[in-house]
Amino acid sequence: MTSRREFLERISAAALFTAGTARALSWALPVPALPALPQSQAVPVPGEDGMLLRSYRFVDLETPVEDFNSWLTPVPHFFVRNHMHEPVELDAHEWRLSVGGEVEKPLTLGLSDLAKLETHEVVNTLECAGNGRGFYRPQVPGVQWGRGAVSTARFSGPRMRDVLDRAGVKSSGKHVMFRGLDEVPGKVPPFIRSIPIEKALDGDTLIATHMNGRPLTKHHGFPARALTPGWVGSASCKWLTEIKVLETEFAGTFMNPGYRFPNQPVKPGEAVKAEDTHPLTALNVKSVISGPGDGSNLKIGKVRVHGAAWAGEADIAKVEISTDKGATWNPTKLGHEQEHYAWRLWSYDWNPTQSGEYALMSRATDTRDRVQPMTAEWNPSGYLYNAVDQVRVHVS
Ligand code: MTE
C-alpha cells in the first residue's frame, strides 16, 4: 500500500510539472470565452488515474469532463474534495459512530449495527459548492475548480432518520451536526458542519456506507459518510464519527464565515458582511458540455454535442443548445437514466454546414422554472457557479 507521505510526494512532484498553459483560442467571437484555467496535469494518483490535481496539500481531485459520459461516475473518477488530511488508519472493526446531544438515548454504533438497519439507495449528484470557482471574475481565493468538482454515484446505507429515531430526538433538537475523522493540521479548525433537522430526517438522507455497490473508498469517507442529497457537497461529511443533535445551527468556521451566500446580489469584487449572508443548502440548476472538447477541430457534418445537467433538489425539465451565440436555442434529447437527485445526461445532433468558429452553449431549466443564467452570481467565496456553459470549436 502507498503511504500518505509517498502519495503526497508523488502528487507534489506531478504538480511541479503542471503546465500553466491556457487554452489557446485566438479567434474572436462576440461571446466572451470562459476564462482559461491553468491546466492541471492528469496525475497518477493511486487508483484515481486521469484525475486533475487541483491541490496536493490536502488531496483535491477534479473529474475531467470527458468522464461525464456515464450516468454513474466510476468511483476512481469521482472528484475528491478534502479540507484536511484524510485519516491515516481506519479500522472498520474499531470504528464507532456516536449519536448524542438533544436525544433521549445517546447511542454508540459500530458498522455491524448499521448493517442491521434497512438499507436505502439514492443516486445523487454530489457537487462541491466551489465547482466553477475558477471562472469567476474578479477571481476569488480558494481551490480554482473548473467544471469537474461534480460526480454522480449510487449511494447506499441506512437512513439517518432511522438512527435518529432510535436515539429519540427531543423537541429541542433543531439542527444535526456531523464530525469526521479527518486529521486536523495544527491550529486549523476541524471540519464540522450542521444541517437542519428536517433535512436530516428526510427519508433520502443517509449514513452511506456504499457507493456504486461497493464499500466506500477512503477518499470518499470509508467506512461511513453523511449523504445529504441535492445539497452542496460540504453537507455530506466523510469518515463520519459523531452525529450530535443541537438546538441551534453549529457555530464554527465551516458554517460561518464558510459556506455562506449573500442574501442580496453583490457587485463583483465587493465584500459582504456575515449578517447579510445565509448558509448554502441545495444546488443550483446547471449544465455542462462534456463533448466536443473546448478548442476541438471538427469536420462539416454531424457532430454529437453532449453533457450532463442537474438541479439539486429539483429535476431537470430541459437542456437547450445554442450554436449562434445565444440567438436561438435548440432542444436536446435527455438520457433515459433518471433519478430525483441525479444528473441527466443529454445530447444534441448538430449539423454544421459552414466552416468557421463557433461557440456552443448549453442552458438547463429545472422543474422549478429556474433557468441557467448567462452570468453566474458573483460572490466573495466563489460558490454555486452556474453560468451557461460554452465550448469553442473550429469547423472546417
Ligand atoms: N467531510 C470531511 N470529514 N472532511 C472534508 O474535508 N469535504 C466536504 C465533504 N465532506 C469534507 C467532507 C466537501 S467540501 C465536499 S465537496 C465533499 O465532501 C466531497 O466529497 P468527495 O470527496 O467524496 O467527492
Coordinates of C-alpha atoms and ligand atoms in Angstrom, one line a residue:
M1 CA 0.0 0.0 0.0
T2 CA 1.2 3.5 -0.7
S3 CA 1.7 5.6 2.5
R4 CA 0.3 9.1 2.6
R5 CA 3.8 10.5 2.5
E6 CA 4.7 8.6 -0.7
F7 CA 1.4 9.6 -2.1
L8 CA 1.9 13.3 -1.4
E9 CA 5.5 13.1 -2.7
R10 CA 4.2 11.6 -5.9
I11 CA 1.5 14.2 -6.5
S12 CA 3.7 17.1 -5.4
A13 CA 6.2 16.0 -8.0
A14 CA 3.5 15.8 -10.6
A15 CA 2.2 19.3 -9.6
L16 CA 5.7 20.7 -10.3
F17 CA 5.2 19.7 -13.9
T18 CA 1.7 21.3 -14.0
A19 CA 1.9 23.5 -17.0
G20 CA 0.3 26.9 -16.5
T21 CA -0.8 26.7 -20.1
A22 CA -4.1 28.4 -21.0
R23 CA -6.4 27.1 -23.7
A24 CA -5.0 29.0 -26.7
L25 CA -8.1 30.1 -28.6
S26 CA -7.1 33.0 -30.8
W27 CA -10.3 33.7 -32.8
A28 CA -12.5 36.5 -31.7
L29 CA -16.2 35.8 -31.1
P30 CA -18.7 38.3 -29.6
V31 CA -19.5 35.9 -26.8
P32 CA -16.8 36.2 -24.1
A33 CA -14.9 33.0 -23.7
L34 CA -14.8 31.4 -20.3
P35 CA -11.6 32.4 -18.6
A36 CA -8.9 30.0 -19.3
L37 CA -7.9 28.0 -16.2
P38 CA -4.4 26.7 -15.5
Q39 CA -4.5 23.2 -17.0
S40 CA -3.8 20.8 -14.2
Q41 CA -1.9 17.8 -15.5
A42 CA -3.6 14.4 -15.1
V43 CA -1.7 12.7 -12.3
P44 CA -1.2 9.1 -11.5
V45 CA -3.0 9.1 -8.1
P46 CA -3.1 5.5 -6.9
G47 CA -6.5 4.1 -8.0
E48 CA -7.6 7.5 -9.4
D49 CA -5.9 7.7 -12.8
G50 CA -6.6 10.6 -15.1
M51 CA -7.9 12.9 -12.4
L52 CA -6.9 16.6 -12.5
L53 CA -5.0 17.7 -9.4
R54 CA -6.3 20.9 -8.0
S55 CA -4.5 20.8 -4.7
Y56 CA -2.0 18.4 -3.2
R57 CA -1.6 19.6 0.4
F58 CA -5.0 18.2 1.0
V59 CA -6.0 16.0 -1.8
D60 CA -8.4 17.7 -4.2
L61 CA -9.0 15.9 -7.5
E62 CA -11.2 17.1 -10.3
T63 CA -13.1 14.8 -12.7
P64 CA -12.2 15.6 -16.4
V65 CA -15.5 16.5 -18.2
E66 CA -14.9 13.6 -20.7
D67 CA -15.8 11.4 -17.8
F68 CA -19.3 12.8 -17.6
N69 CA -20.3 10.3 -20.3
S70 CA -21.6 7.7 -17.9
W71 CA -24.6 8.4 -15.7
L72 CA -22.9 6.8 -12.7
T73 CA -19.3 8.0 -12.3
P74 CA -16.9 5.1 -11.8
V75 CA -15.6 5.6 -8.2
P76 CA -11.9 6.1 -9.4
H77 CA -13.2 9.1 -11.5
F78 CA -15.4 10.6 -8.8
F79 CA -14.0 14.0 -7.7
V80 CA -12.4 14.3 -4.3
R81 CA -12.5 17.3 -2.0
N82 CA -10.7 17.4 1.3
H83 CA -10.3 20.3 3.7
M84 CA -7.8 18.4 5.8
H85 CA -5.6 15.3 5.7
E86 CA -7.5 12.1 5.2
P87 CA -7.4 9.8 8.3
V88 CA -4.3 7.6 8.2
E89 CA -5.5 4.4 9.8
L90 CA -9.2 3.4 9.9
D91 CA -10.1 0.0 11.2
A92 CA -13.6 -0.9 10.2
H93 CA -14.0 -3.2 13.3
E94 CA -12.9 -0.4 15.7
W95 CA -14.8 2.4 14.0
R96 CA -17.7 3.8 16.1
L97 CA -20.4 6.4 15.4
S98 CA -21.7 8.2 18.4
V99 CA -25.2 9.8 18.4
G100 CA -25.8 12.4 21.1
G101 CA -26.9 15.9 22.0
E102 CA -30.6 16.7 22.1
V103 CA -31.7 13.0 22.2
E104 CA -33.4 10.8 24.8
K105 CA -31.0 7.9 24.4
P106 CA -27.4 8.6 23.2
L107 CA -26.1 5.7 21.1
T108 CA -22.8 4.3 20.0
L109 CA -23.0 2.2 16.8
G110 CA -20.5 0.0 15.0
L111 CA -20.6 -0.9 11.3
S112 CA -22.4 -4.2 12.2
D113 CA -25.1 -2.2 13.9
L114 CA -25.6 -0.1 10.8
A115 CA -25.7 -3.2 8.7
K116 CA -28.8 -4.4 10.7
L117 CA -30.8 -1.4 9.7
E118 CA -32.8 -1.2 6.5
T119 CA -30.6 -0.1 3.5
H120 CA -31.8 2.6 1.3
E121 CA -30.3 3.7 -2.1
V122 CA -30.0 7.2 -3.5
V123 CA -28.4 8.1 -6.8
N124 CA -27.0 11.5 -6.0
T125 CA -25.1 14.1 -8.0
L126 CA -22.6 15.5 -5.5
E127 CA -21.2 18.9 -6.4
C128 CA -18.7 20.9 -4.4
A129 CA -20.1 24.4 -3.7
G130 CA -16.9 25.8 -5.2
N131 CA -17.2 23.9 -8.5
G132 CA -16.5 26.5 -11.3
R133 CA -14.9 29.0 -8.9
G134 CA -12.0 29.4 -11.3
F135 CA -14.4 31.0 -13.8
Y136 CA -15.4 33.9 -11.6
R137 CA -14.0 37.3 -12.4
P138 CA -12.7 39.1 -10.4
Q139 CA -11.0 35.9 -9.2
V140 CA -11.8 34.7 -5.7
P141 CA -9.4 32.8 -3.4
G142 CA -9.9 29.1 -2.8
V143 CA -9.4 26.0 -4.9
Q144 CA -9.7 27.1 -8.6
W145 CA -12.1 24.3 -9.7
G146 CA -13.1 24.1 -13.3
R147 CA -16.2 22.1 -14.3
G148 CA -15.4 18.8 -12.7
A149 CA -15.9 19.1 -8.9
V150 CA -19.1 17.1 -9.5
S151 CA -19.9 13.4 -10.0
T152 CA -22.8 11.0 -9.6
A153 CA -23.0 7.7 -7.7
R154 CA -25.5 5.3 -6.3
F155 CA -25.0 5.7 -2.5
S156 CA -26.5 3.3 -0.1
G157 CA -26.7 2.7 3.7
P158 CA -29.2 3.2 6.5
R159 CA -31.4 6.3 6.6
M160 CA -30.1 8.9 9.0
R161 CA -33.7 9.1 10.2
D162 CA -33.7 5.5 11.4
V163 CA -30.6 6.2 13.5
L164 CA -32.0 9.4 14.9
D165 CA -35.3 7.8 15.7
R166 CA -33.6 5.1 17.7
A167 CA -31.8 7.8 19.7
G168 CA -35.1 9.7 20.1
V169 CA -34.7 13.4 19.0
K170 CA -36.0 15.8 21.7
S171 CA -38.3 18.6 20.6
S172 CA -35.4 21.0 21.3
G173 CA -33.3 19.3 18.5
K174 CA -33.4 21.6 15.5
H175 CA -30.0 21.0 13.8
V176 CA -27.8 18.0 13.3
M177 CA -24.0 18.3 13.4
F178 CA -21.5 15.9 11.8
R179 CA -17.9 15.4 12.7
G180 CA -15.5 13.4 10.6
L181 CA -12.2 11.7 11.5
D182 CA -10.0 13.9 9.3
E183 CA -6.6 14.7 10.7
V184 CA -6.7 18.3 11.6
P185 CA -3.4 20.0 10.9
G186 CA -2.1 22.4 13.5
K187 CA -4.5 25.1 14.7
V188 CA -6.9 24.7 11.8
P189 CA -10.5 24.4 13.0
P190 CA -12.0 20.9 12.4
F191 CA -14.3 20.4 9.5
I192 CA -17.6 20.4 11.4
R193 CA -20.9 21.5 9.9
S194 CA -24.6 21.0 10.6
I195 CA -27.8 20.6 8.6
P196 CA -31.4 21.5 9.8
I197 CA -33.3 18.6 11.5
E198 CA -35.9 18.5 8.6
K199 CA -33.2 17.6 6.1
A200 CA -31.6 15.1 8.5
L201 CA -34.9 13.4 8.9
D202 CA -35.7 13.3 5.2
G203 CA -36.1 9.7 4.0
D204 CA -33.3 10.1 1.4
T205 CA -30.7 11.5 3.8
L206 CA -28.3 8.6 4.5
I207 CA -25.4 7.3 6.6
A208 CA -23.9 6.0 3.4
T209 CA -21.6 3.0 3.7
H210 CA -21.5 2.1 0.0
M211 CA -21.0 3.8 -3.3
N212 CA -21.9 2.1 -6.6
G213 CA -22.5 -1.1 -4.8
R214 CA -19.1 -1.3 -3.1
P215 CA -17.9 -0.2 0.4
L216 CA -16.8 3.5 0.3
T217 CA -13.2 4.0 -0.5
K218 CA -11.0 6.1 1.8
H219 CA -11.1 9.2 -0.5
H220 CA -14.9 9.2 -0.2
G221 CA -15.3 8.7 3.5
F222 CA -14.8 5.0 4.4
P223 CA -16.4 3.4 6.4
A224 CA -19.4 5.8 6.6
R225 CA -20.4 9.3 5.5
A226 CA -23.4 11.5 5.7
L227 CA -25.2 11.8 2.4
T228 CA -27.4 14.9 2.2
P229 CA -28.8 14.6 -1.4
G230 CA -29.2 17.6 -3.6
W231 CA -27.2 19.9 -1.3
V232 CA -23.7 21.2 -1.6
G233 CA -21.1 18.5 -1.1
S234 CA -19.9 20.0 2.2
A235 CA -23.2 18.9 3.8
S236 CA -22.1 15.3 3.3
C237 CA -19.4 14.7 6.0
K238 CA -16.9 11.9 5.3
W239 CA -15.4 9.5 7.8
L240 CA -18.4 10.2 10.0
T241 CA -17.7 9.5 13.7
E242 CA -20.2 11.8 15.5
I243 CA -23.7 12.9 15.0
K244 CA -24.9 15.5 17.5
V245 CA -28.4 17.0 17.6
L246 CA -28.2 20.7 18.5
E247 CA -30.7 23.4 19.5
T248 CA -29.1 25.8 17.1
E249 CA -27.0 25.7 13.9
F250 CA -23.4 24.6 14.7
A251 CA -21.3 27.7 15.4
G252 CA -17.9 27.0 13.6
T253 CA -15.7 28.3 10.8
F254 CA -17.2 25.9 8.2
M255 CA -20.7 27.3 8.9
N256 CA -19.7 30.9 9.3
P257 CA -17.9 32.5 7.6
G258 CA -17.6 29.3 5.5
Y259 CA -20.2 28.1 3.0
R260 CA -22.5 31.2 3.1
F261 CA -24.0 33.1 0.2
P262 CA -25.0 36.8 0.1
N263 CA -28.7 37.5 0.7
Q264 CA -28.7 40.1 -2.0
P265 CA -26.7 40.2 -5.2
V266 CA -23.4 42.0 -4.7
K267 CA -21.2 43.9 -7.2
P268 CA -18.3 41.7 -8.4
G269 CA -15.4 42.4 -6.1
E270 CA -17.5 43.8 -3.2
A271 CA -17.2 42.5 0.4
V272 CA -20.3 41.2 2.2
K273 CA -20.9 41.3 6.0
A274 CA -21.6 37.9 7.6
E275 CA -25.0 39.1 8.8
D276 CA -26.0 39.7 5.2
T277 CA -25.4 36.0 4.2
H278 CA -27.1 32.7 4.7
P279 CA -25.8 29.1 4.8
L280 CA -25.6 27.2 1.5
T281 CA -28.1 24.4 1.1
A282 CA -29.3 23.0 -2.2
L283 CA -27.5 23.2 -5.5
N284 CA -28.3 25.4 -8.5
V285 CA -29.6 24.4 -11.9
K286 CA -26.7 23.8 -14.2
S287 CA -25.5 22.0 -17.3
V288 CA -22.0 21.3 -18.6
I289 CA -20.9 20.3 -22.1
S290 CA -18.7 17.3 -22.0
G291 CA -18.1 17.0 -25.7
P292 CA -16.9 18.1 -28.1
G293 CA -14.0 19.4 -26.0
D294 CA -13.1 23.1 -25.9
G295 CA -10.9 24.0 -28.8
S296 CA -11.8 20.9 -30.9
N297 CA -11.3 20.9 -34.7
L298 CA -14.4 19.4 -36.3
K299 CA -15.4 18.5 -39.8
I300 CA -18.6 19.7 -41.5
G301 CA -21.2 17.0 -41.0
K302 CA -23.0 15.5 -38.0
V303 CA -21.5 16.4 -34.6
R304 CA -22.9 15.0 -31.3
V305 CA -22.9 17.7 -28.6
H306 CA -23.4 16.1 -25.2
G307 CA -23.1 16.7 -21.5
A308 CA -24.9 16.5 -18.1
A309 CA -27.3 18.7 -16.3
W310 CA -28.5 18.7 -12.6
A311 CA -30.6 20.8 -10.3
G312 CA -30.0 19.8 -6.7
E313 CA -33.4 19.1 -5.1
A314 CA -35.3 19.9 -8.3
D315 CA -35.4 17.9 -11.6
I316 CA -34.2 18.9 -15.0
A317 CA -37.0 19.9 -17.3
K318 CA -35.0 20.6 -20.4
V319 CA -31.5 21.4 -21.7
E320 CA -31.0 23.6 -24.8
I321 CA -28.1 24.2 -27.1
S322 CA -27.2 27.4 -29.0
T323 CA -24.7 27.4 -31.8
D324 CA -25.3 31.0 -32.7
K325 CA -24.1 32.9 -29.6
G326 CA -27.4 32.6 -27.8
A327 CA -29.6 34.0 -30.5
T328 CA -31.6 30.7 -30.9
W329 CA -31.8 27.7 -28.7
N330 CA -32.5 24.1 -29.7
P331 CA -33.9 21.3 -27.5
T332 CA -31.5 18.4 -26.6
K333 CA -32.5 14.8 -26.0
L334 CA -32.4 13.9 -22.4
G335 CA -31.0 10.5 -21.4
H336 CA -33.3 7.8 -20.2
E337 CA -31.5 7.3 -16.9
Q338 CA -33.2 9.4 -14.3
E339 CA -33.5 9.6 -10.5
H340 CA -34.6 12.5 -8.4
Y341 CA -31.2 13.8 -7.1
A342 CA -29.2 12.6 -10.1
W343 CA -27.9 14.5 -13.2
R344 CA -29.5 13.8 -16.6
L345 CA -27.2 13.1 -19.5
W346 CA -28.2 14.9 -22.7
S347 CA -27.2 15.1 -26.3
Y348 CA -27.8 17.1 -29.4
D349 CA -27.1 16.2 -33.0
W350 CA -25.6 19.3 -34.6
N351 CA -25.1 19.6 -38.4
P352 CA -22.8 22.5 -39.1
T353 CA -22.9 23.2 -42.9
Q354 CA -20.4 26.0 -42.9
S355 CA -16.9 26.1 -41.8
G356 CA -15.9 28.7 -39.2
E357 CA -15.5 29.3 -35.5
Y358 CA -18.5 28.5 -33.2
A359 CA -19.3 28.9 -29.6
L360 CA -21.5 26.0 -28.4
M361 CA -23.6 26.9 -25.4
S362 CA -25.8 24.8 -23.1
R363 CA -28.6 26.0 -20.9
A364 CA -30.6 23.9 -18.4
T365 CA -34.1 24.7 -17.0
D366 CA -35.4 22.8 -14.0
T367 CA -38.9 21.8 -12.8
R368 CA -39.0 24.8 -10.5
D369 CA -38.6 27.1 -13.6
R370 CA -35.0 28.0 -12.7
V371 CA -33.0 28.8 -15.8
Q372 CA -29.2 28.6 -16.0
P373 CA -28.2 32.3 -16.3
M374 CA -25.8 33.8 -18.8
T375 CA -23.7 35.1 -15.9
A376 CA -23.3 33.4 -12.6
E377 CA -24.0 35.5 -9.4
W378 CA -20.5 36.6 -8.3
N379 CA -20.0 36.1 -4.5
P380 CA -16.8 36.6 -2.4
S381 CA -16.2 32.9 -1.9
G382 CA -17.0 31.9 -5.4
Y383 CA -19.8 29.4 -4.6
L384 CA -22.5 27.9 -6.8
Y385 CA -21.1 28.9 -10.2
N386 CA -23.7 28.0 -12.8
A387 CA -23.4 30.3 -15.9
V388 CA -24.5 28.9 -19.3
D389 CA -21.6 26.6 -20.3
Q390 CA -19.8 27.1 -23.5
V391 CA -17.1 25.5 -25.6
R392 CA -15.4 26.9 -28.7
V393 CA -14.9 24.8 -31.7
H394 CA -13.5 25.2 -35.2
V395 CA -15.3 23.6 -38.1
S396 CA -13.6 23.0 -41.4
Ligands
MTE1 N1 -16.0 15.6 5.1 C1 -14.9 15.7 5.9 N2 -14.9 15.0 7.0 N3 -13.9 16.4 5.5 C2 -13.9 17.2 4.3 O1 -13.0 17.9 4.0 N4 -15.2 17.8 2.4 C3 -16.6 18.1 2.0 C4 -17.5 16.8 2.0 N5 -17.3 16.1 3.2 C5 -15.1 17.1 3.5 C6 -16.1 16.2 4.0 C7 -16.7 18.7 0.7 S1 -16.4 20.4 0.7 C8 -17.2 18.0 -0.4 S2 -17.5 18.9 -1.8 C9 -17.5 16.6 -0.3 O2 -17.1 16.0 0.9 C10 -16.7 15.9 -1.4 O3 -16.9 14.5 -1.4 P1 -16.0 13.5 -2.2 O4 -14.6 13.8 -1.8 O5 -16.4 12.2 -1.8 O6 -16.3 13.8 -3.6

